[in-house]
Amino acid sequence: MEVECTIPRDDGSLVSFIGFRVQHDNARGPMKGGIRYHHEVDPDEVNALAQLMTWKTAVVGLPYGGAKGGIGCTPKELSKSELERLTRVFTQKIHDVIGTQRDVPAPDMGTNPQTMAWILDEYSKFHGHSPAVVTGKPLDLGGSLGREAATGRGVVIATEELLADHGKSISGLKFVIQGLGNVGSWVAKLIHERGGKVIAVSDITGAVKNPDGIDIPSLIKHKVATGTLNDFQGGDAMDPKELLVHECDVLIPCALGGVLNKHNAGDVKARYIIEAANHPCDPEADEIFADKGITVLPDIYANAGGVTVSYFEWVQNIQGFMWTEETVNERLQMYMRNAFHHIKAKCQSHDCNLRMGAFTLGVDRVARATVLRGWEA
């Protein structure tokens, strides 16, 4: 669905933006997927991401299908009140195609809990109070404890499962993390707590390395205080381009897609790559890693902690009963562990790698639901 959203700017002039909502599949349940505010919201990309959500929710066994949406705008160039007006107009245009049992949006690039609060309020004007229509809400409006850390925590649980399968654990291994946003900073914090050595970290401002392990709480404090990784006393500056090919046991890209490609994949020295970002490895890189014996844990499983806790938020809203943070984290661990064992079983029965195993599991579950409903062509 494509809609035009016209709003008054703060100076009184009118401006129009194009908004999208793509709904890919609802065989397994209501559709689920983020809404991004970005100047390059491309219908093809939104389409691909909606489809990816269908497989991702199926892999972790959530009763959802896939959707995705967005508005082609640059949030930095809009005031808070302009963003609010834009969000409300967008909600007015799509309120009849979203809903608690139909399609449940969530935050994505350029959106946050406040955006979800505006959508909830605008949607509720048409349909009555409906806290479960969006997830990733502020706690005061029915958001879930543990949601903020969920994607990063899920990545770390997935990493533990993979390493345990290879007879290893996080403690004592060397980690390199690209990206120190929400996901990267939680991944770094939790690995540090579990005794892993984070020896190099980067974000858009720069990169830091320390062969003896970086003190992550100090680094995050420094970043919050200064807005940058530069001039951090507990490590040496390094070229961010070198980060991905730095010597380590486990490489975790938590930033952009396509960072590992045919140009640099041959130089990667890690033994394990955990895809915390969406599609950080190009298909060509995948082939090179397979030849080198590097194990890649695919994004549709590794970063599914976020959508899993979004599901928990939706469940809590429908129940009208909120859980403790311990309960959220325990259940997240249970879902991530079960999914890993199901993926491994597919890898064994189909003699394939983890990515193919995860996709096979996801597609198979959606196909079974489709046939059971009597939808097969």
C-alpha atoms as one frame of an Amber mdcrd trajectory, in Angstrom:
protein
   0.000   0.000   0.000   1.358   3.416  -0.963  -0.043   6.611   0.544   0.660
  10.321   0.195   1.039  12.190   3.494   0.730  15.971   3.289   1.448  17.990
   6.431   1.948  21.670   7.295   5.543  22.538   8.219   6.145  24.690  11.301
   6.469  27.740   9.002   3.000  27.102   7.495   4.153  25.704   4.129   2.778
  22.350   2.974   5.007  19.372   2.272   4.199  15.863   0.990   5.857  12.529
   1.738   5.214   9.063   0.357   4.509   6.304   2.886   4.439   2.517   2.330
   3.145  -0.569   4.106   3.992  -3.916   2.536   2.226  -7.030   3.826   3.890
 -10.202   2.632   2.215 -13.220   4.235  -0.291 -13.940   7.014  -0.592 -17.734
   6.884   0.857 -18.121  10.411  -0.835 -15.121  12.025  -0.970 -11.300  12.028
   1.809  -9.599  10.087   4.713  -8.009  11.943   7.412  -5.603  10.868   9.047
  -2.258  11.432   8.300   1.221  10.134  11.363   3.155   9.001  11.719   6.895
   8.399  14.579   7.277   5.936  15.170   9.349   2.815  15.862   6.180   0.825
  12.734   4.160   1.634  12.671   2.140  -1.545   9.574  -0.012  -2.298  11.793
  -2.897  -3.466  13.812  -2.876  -0.262  10.681  -2.639   1.900   9.289  -5.591
  -0.090  12.406  -7.673   0.542  12.410  -6.800   4.262   8.712  -7.734   4.590
   9.463 -11.146   3.095  12.462 -11.553   5.413  10.146 -10.932   8.401   7.902
 -13.803   7.260  10.838 -16.233   7.425  12.355 -14.711  10.573   9.174 -15.011
  12.652   8.665 -18.586  11.378  12.257 -19.576  12.294  11.787 -18.588  15.943
   8.296 -20.070  16.020   6.261 -16.876  16.498   2.606 -16.883  15.297   3.220
 -14.050  12.820   3.685 -13.279   9.153   5.903 -10.587   7.629   5.325  -6.909
   6.888   7.390  -3.735   6.631   6.729  -0.071   6.091   8.190   3.361   5.998
   8.056   6.974   4.941  10.565   8.560   2.566  11.743  11.447   4.746  14.841
  12.635   6.625  13.878  12.701  10.329  16.831  14.970  11.226  15.370  17.698
   8.976  11.945  17.611  10.663  11.013  19.112  14.033   9.383  16.931  16.686
   5.966  18.450  15.993   6.401  17.898  12.230   7.319  14.239  12.868   4.243
  13.884  15.058   1.943  15.350  12.384   3.516  13.114   9.726   3.126   9.994
  11.888  -0.515  10.797  12.648  -1.404  11.438   8.981   0.343   8.191   7.985
  -1.639   6.323  10.685  -4.924   7.857   9.445  -4.142   6.511   5.958  -3.225
   2.964   7.061  -5.362   2.448  10.198  -7.749   0.093   8.414  -4.960  -2.247
   7.214  -3.106  -2.511  10.553  -4.482  -3.890  13.825  -3.877  -6.187  16.798
  -4.951  -9.282  14.829  -4.014  -7.980  11.389  -0.653  -6.198  11.172   1.429
  -4.968  14.122   4.095  -2.322  13.329   7.252  -1.676  15.384  10.146   0.830
  15.373  12.921   0.587  12.779  15.550   2.985  11.380  14.628   6.581  12.200
  11.664   5.665  14.437  11.496   5.016  18.187   9.084   4.396  21.102   7.696
   7.935  20.781   6.727   7.249  17.139   4.889   4.111  18.327   3.092   6.153
  21.013   1.744   8.548  18.333   0.595   5.632  16.145  -1.121   3.996  19.144
  -2.913   7.241  20.048  -4.046   7.996  16.491  -5.145   4.395  15.857  -7.091
   4.372  19.153  -9.151   7.378  17.978 -10.638   5.112  15.306 -10.709   1.753
  17.116 -10.738   2.413  20.878  -7.739   1.868  23.170  -5.588  -0.782  21.432
  -2.174  -1.103  23.111  -1.310  -4.263  21.098  -1.515  -2.495  17.698   2.203
  -1.594  17.864   5.190  -2.914  19.813   8.347  -1.147  20.949   6.181   1.333
  22.880   7.305   3.371  25.911   6.879   1.432  29.191   4.191   3.889  30.355
   1.955   2.928  27.420   2.293  -0.843  27.642   5.852  -1.381  26.433   7.660
  -4.485  27.708  10.587  -4.646  30.114  13.633  -6.109  28.382  12.585  -4.845
  24.924  15.447  -2.339  24.596  18.135  -4.976  25.177  16.243  -7.751  23.369
  17.989  -7.837  19.973  21.459  -7.652  21.553  20.561 -10.239  24.199  19.186
 -12.530  21.495  22.425 -12.200  19.519  24.427 -13.228  22.599  22.130 -16.209
  23.359  22.446 -17.294  19.698  26.250 -16.957  19.948  26.289 -19.089  23.116
  24.225 -21.795  21.391  26.518 -21.875  18.347  29.696 -21.964  20.445  28.292
 -24.680  22.746  27.524 -26.747  19.644  31.253 -26.461  18.798  32.323 -27.289
  22.367  33.251 -23.694  23.248  31.873 -20.859  25.364  32.024 -17.042  25.277
  34.437 -16.883  28.210  38.038 -16.372  27.068  37.305 -16.008  23.338  38.230
 -12.856  21.403  35.405 -10.799  19.865  35.302  -7.954  17.315  32.109  -5.879
  17.136  31.209  -3.512  14.292  28.607  -0.925  15.283  27.923   0.434  18.762
  24.285   1.516  18.415  21.525  -0.124  20.428  22.346  -3.684  19.311  26.145
  -3.388  19.302  26.398  -1.772  22.726  24.193  -4.437  24.345  26.112  -7.233
  22.592  29.422  -5.760  23.800  28.114  -5.291  27.369  26.697  -8.826  27.649
  29.778 -10.501  26.120  32.000  -8.523  28.517  29.822  -9.663  31.468  30.153
 -13.303  30.340  33.952 -13.149  30.320  34.482 -12.705  26.588  37.316 -10.421
  25.463  36.079  -7.648  23.178  39.357  -6.686  21.482  38.075  -4.218  18.861
  34.945  -2.091  18.385  33.903   0.494  15.797  31.053   2.856  15.006  30.596
   5.722  12.516  32.935   7.959  14.560  35.955   5.617  14.582  37.393   2.384
  15.940  39.253   1.237  19.076  41.351  -1.871  19.726  43.004  -3.399  22.776
  44.510  -6.906  22.489  43.959  -7.496  26.232  40.239  -6.695  25.935  38.460
  -3.344  26.061  36.729  -2.273  29.292  33.257  -2.052  27.719  31.411  -0.151
  30.503  34.133   2.569  30.366  33.972   2.716  26.562  30.182   3.114  26.575
  30.440   5.801  29.280  33.037   7.608  27.122  30.789   7.364  24.054  27.742
   8.695  25.939  29.808  11.591  27.354  31.645  12.594  24.141  29.475  11.180
  21.338  32.516   9.508  19.793  34.932   6.588  20.254  37.936   8.834  19.585
  40.374   9.700  22.407  39.287   6.699  24.517  42.096   6.038  27.008  41.533
   2.286  27.360  42.671   1.327  23.858  44.363   2.448  20.637  42.650   4.019
  17.649  42.534   1.852  14.528  41.314   2.182  10.944  37.615   1.167  10.928
  38.227  -0.549   7.552  40.701  -2.907   9.280  38.143  -3.926  11.895  36.358
  -6.609   9.863  39.635  -8.368   9.008  41.098  -8.049  12.531  42.428 -11.238
  14.118  39.715 -12.705  16.415  37.608 -15.767  17.184  34.155 -14.238  16.647
  33.199 -11.304  14.400  29.827  -9.632  15.039  28.693  -7.027  12.449  25.896
  -5.012  14.143  25.653  -2.106  11.700  24.853  -1.996   7.979  24.103  -4.606
   5.346  26.631  -5.687   2.714  29.769  -4.912   4.785  31.301  -8.342   4.105
  31.673  -8.819   0.361  33.927 -10.402  -2.249  36.527  -7.631  -1.757  37.230
  -8.265   1.940  35.816 -11.724   2.737  39.086 -13.457   1.785  40.948 -11.495
   4.485  38.542 -12.237   7.355  40.387 -14.070  10.154  37.466 -14.848  12.481
  36.293 -18.458  12.837  32.679 -17.494  13.515  30.569 -14.645  12.109  27.335
 -13.721  13.900  25.003 -11.647  11.697  23.544  -9.167  14.186  22.862  -6.681
  11.337  20.456  -7.471   8.492  22.296  -9.183   5.581  25.847  -8.024   6.454
  27.293 -10.825   4.258  26.875 -10.756   0.484  26.234 -14.107  -1.242  29.772
 -13.960  -2.708  31.199 -13.526   0.803  29.140 -16.510   1.968  30.815 -18.732
  -0.642  34.292 -17.527   0.359  33.529 -18.186   4.047  32.279 -21.694   3.218
  35.550 -22.432   1.372  37.583 -21.108   4.324  35.590 -23.130   6.875  34.218
 -20.031   8.629  30.822 -20.616  10.283  28.189 -17.910   9.648  25.170 -17.656
  11.957  22.448 -16.121   9.736  20.615 -12.869  10.520  17.107 -14.352  10.296
  17.969 -16.328  13.427  20.765 -14.323  15.113  18.919 -10.991  15.360  15.413
 -12.389  15.972  15.561 -11.503  19.711  13.971  -8.121  18.963  10.875  -9.495
  17.235  10.602 -12.263  19.870  10.322  -9.733  22.708   7.983  -7.649  20.504
   5.803 -10.769  20.449   6.026 -10.947  24.258   4.947  -7.279  24.433   1.943
  -8.015  22.179   1.001 -11.035  24.339   1.268  -8.977  27.554  -0.925  -6.225
  26.037  -3.589  -8.735  24.965  -3.525 -10.364  28.420  -3.535  -6.965  30.103
  -0.891  -8.452  32.401   2.770  -7.397  32.352   5.703  -9.722  33.094   8.880
  -9.122  35.096  12.133  -8.552  33.217  13.407 -11.952  34.454  10.404 -13.684
  32.871  10.963 -11.846  29.571  14.659 -12.804  29.484  13.999 -16.440  30.491
  11.389 -16.879  27.769  13.621 -15.174  25.190  16.350 -17.685  26.014  13.866
 -20.548  25.642  12.697 -19.381  22.192  16.235 -18.724  20.894  17.481 -22.105
  22.165  14.571 -24.038  20.656  15.033 -22.282  17.320  18.742 -23.183  17.240
  17.990 -26.874  17.838  15.344 -26.870  15.092  17.791 -25.191  12.673  20.494
 -27.759  13.520  18.030 -30.590  12.864  17.266 -29.123   9.395  21.018 -28.781
   8.688  21.505 -32.463   9.528  18.524 -33.753   7.557  19.337 -31.607   4.490
  23.151 -31.668   4.841  23.422 -27.877   4.509  24.890 -24.821   6.257  23.140
 -22.781   8.958  21.748 -20.167   6.571  20.157 -22.765   4.313  18.956 -24.654
   7.404  17.296 -21.532   8.839  15.608 -20.599   5.540  14.469 -24.206   5.028
  12.925 -24.212   8.516  11.195 -20.838   7.965   9.848 -21.594   4.483   8.764
 -25.091   5.551   6.716 -23.749   8.500   5.016 -21.104   6.332   4.308 -23.686
   3.605   2.747 -26.095   6.117   0.474 -23.354   7.505  -0.500 -22.354   3.948
  -1.451 -25.932   2.989  -3.329 -26.530   6.257  -5.442 -23.431   5.587  -6.311
 -24.784   2.124  -4.595 -21.935   0.298  -2.271 -23.981  -1.916  -2.456 -22.975
  -5.553
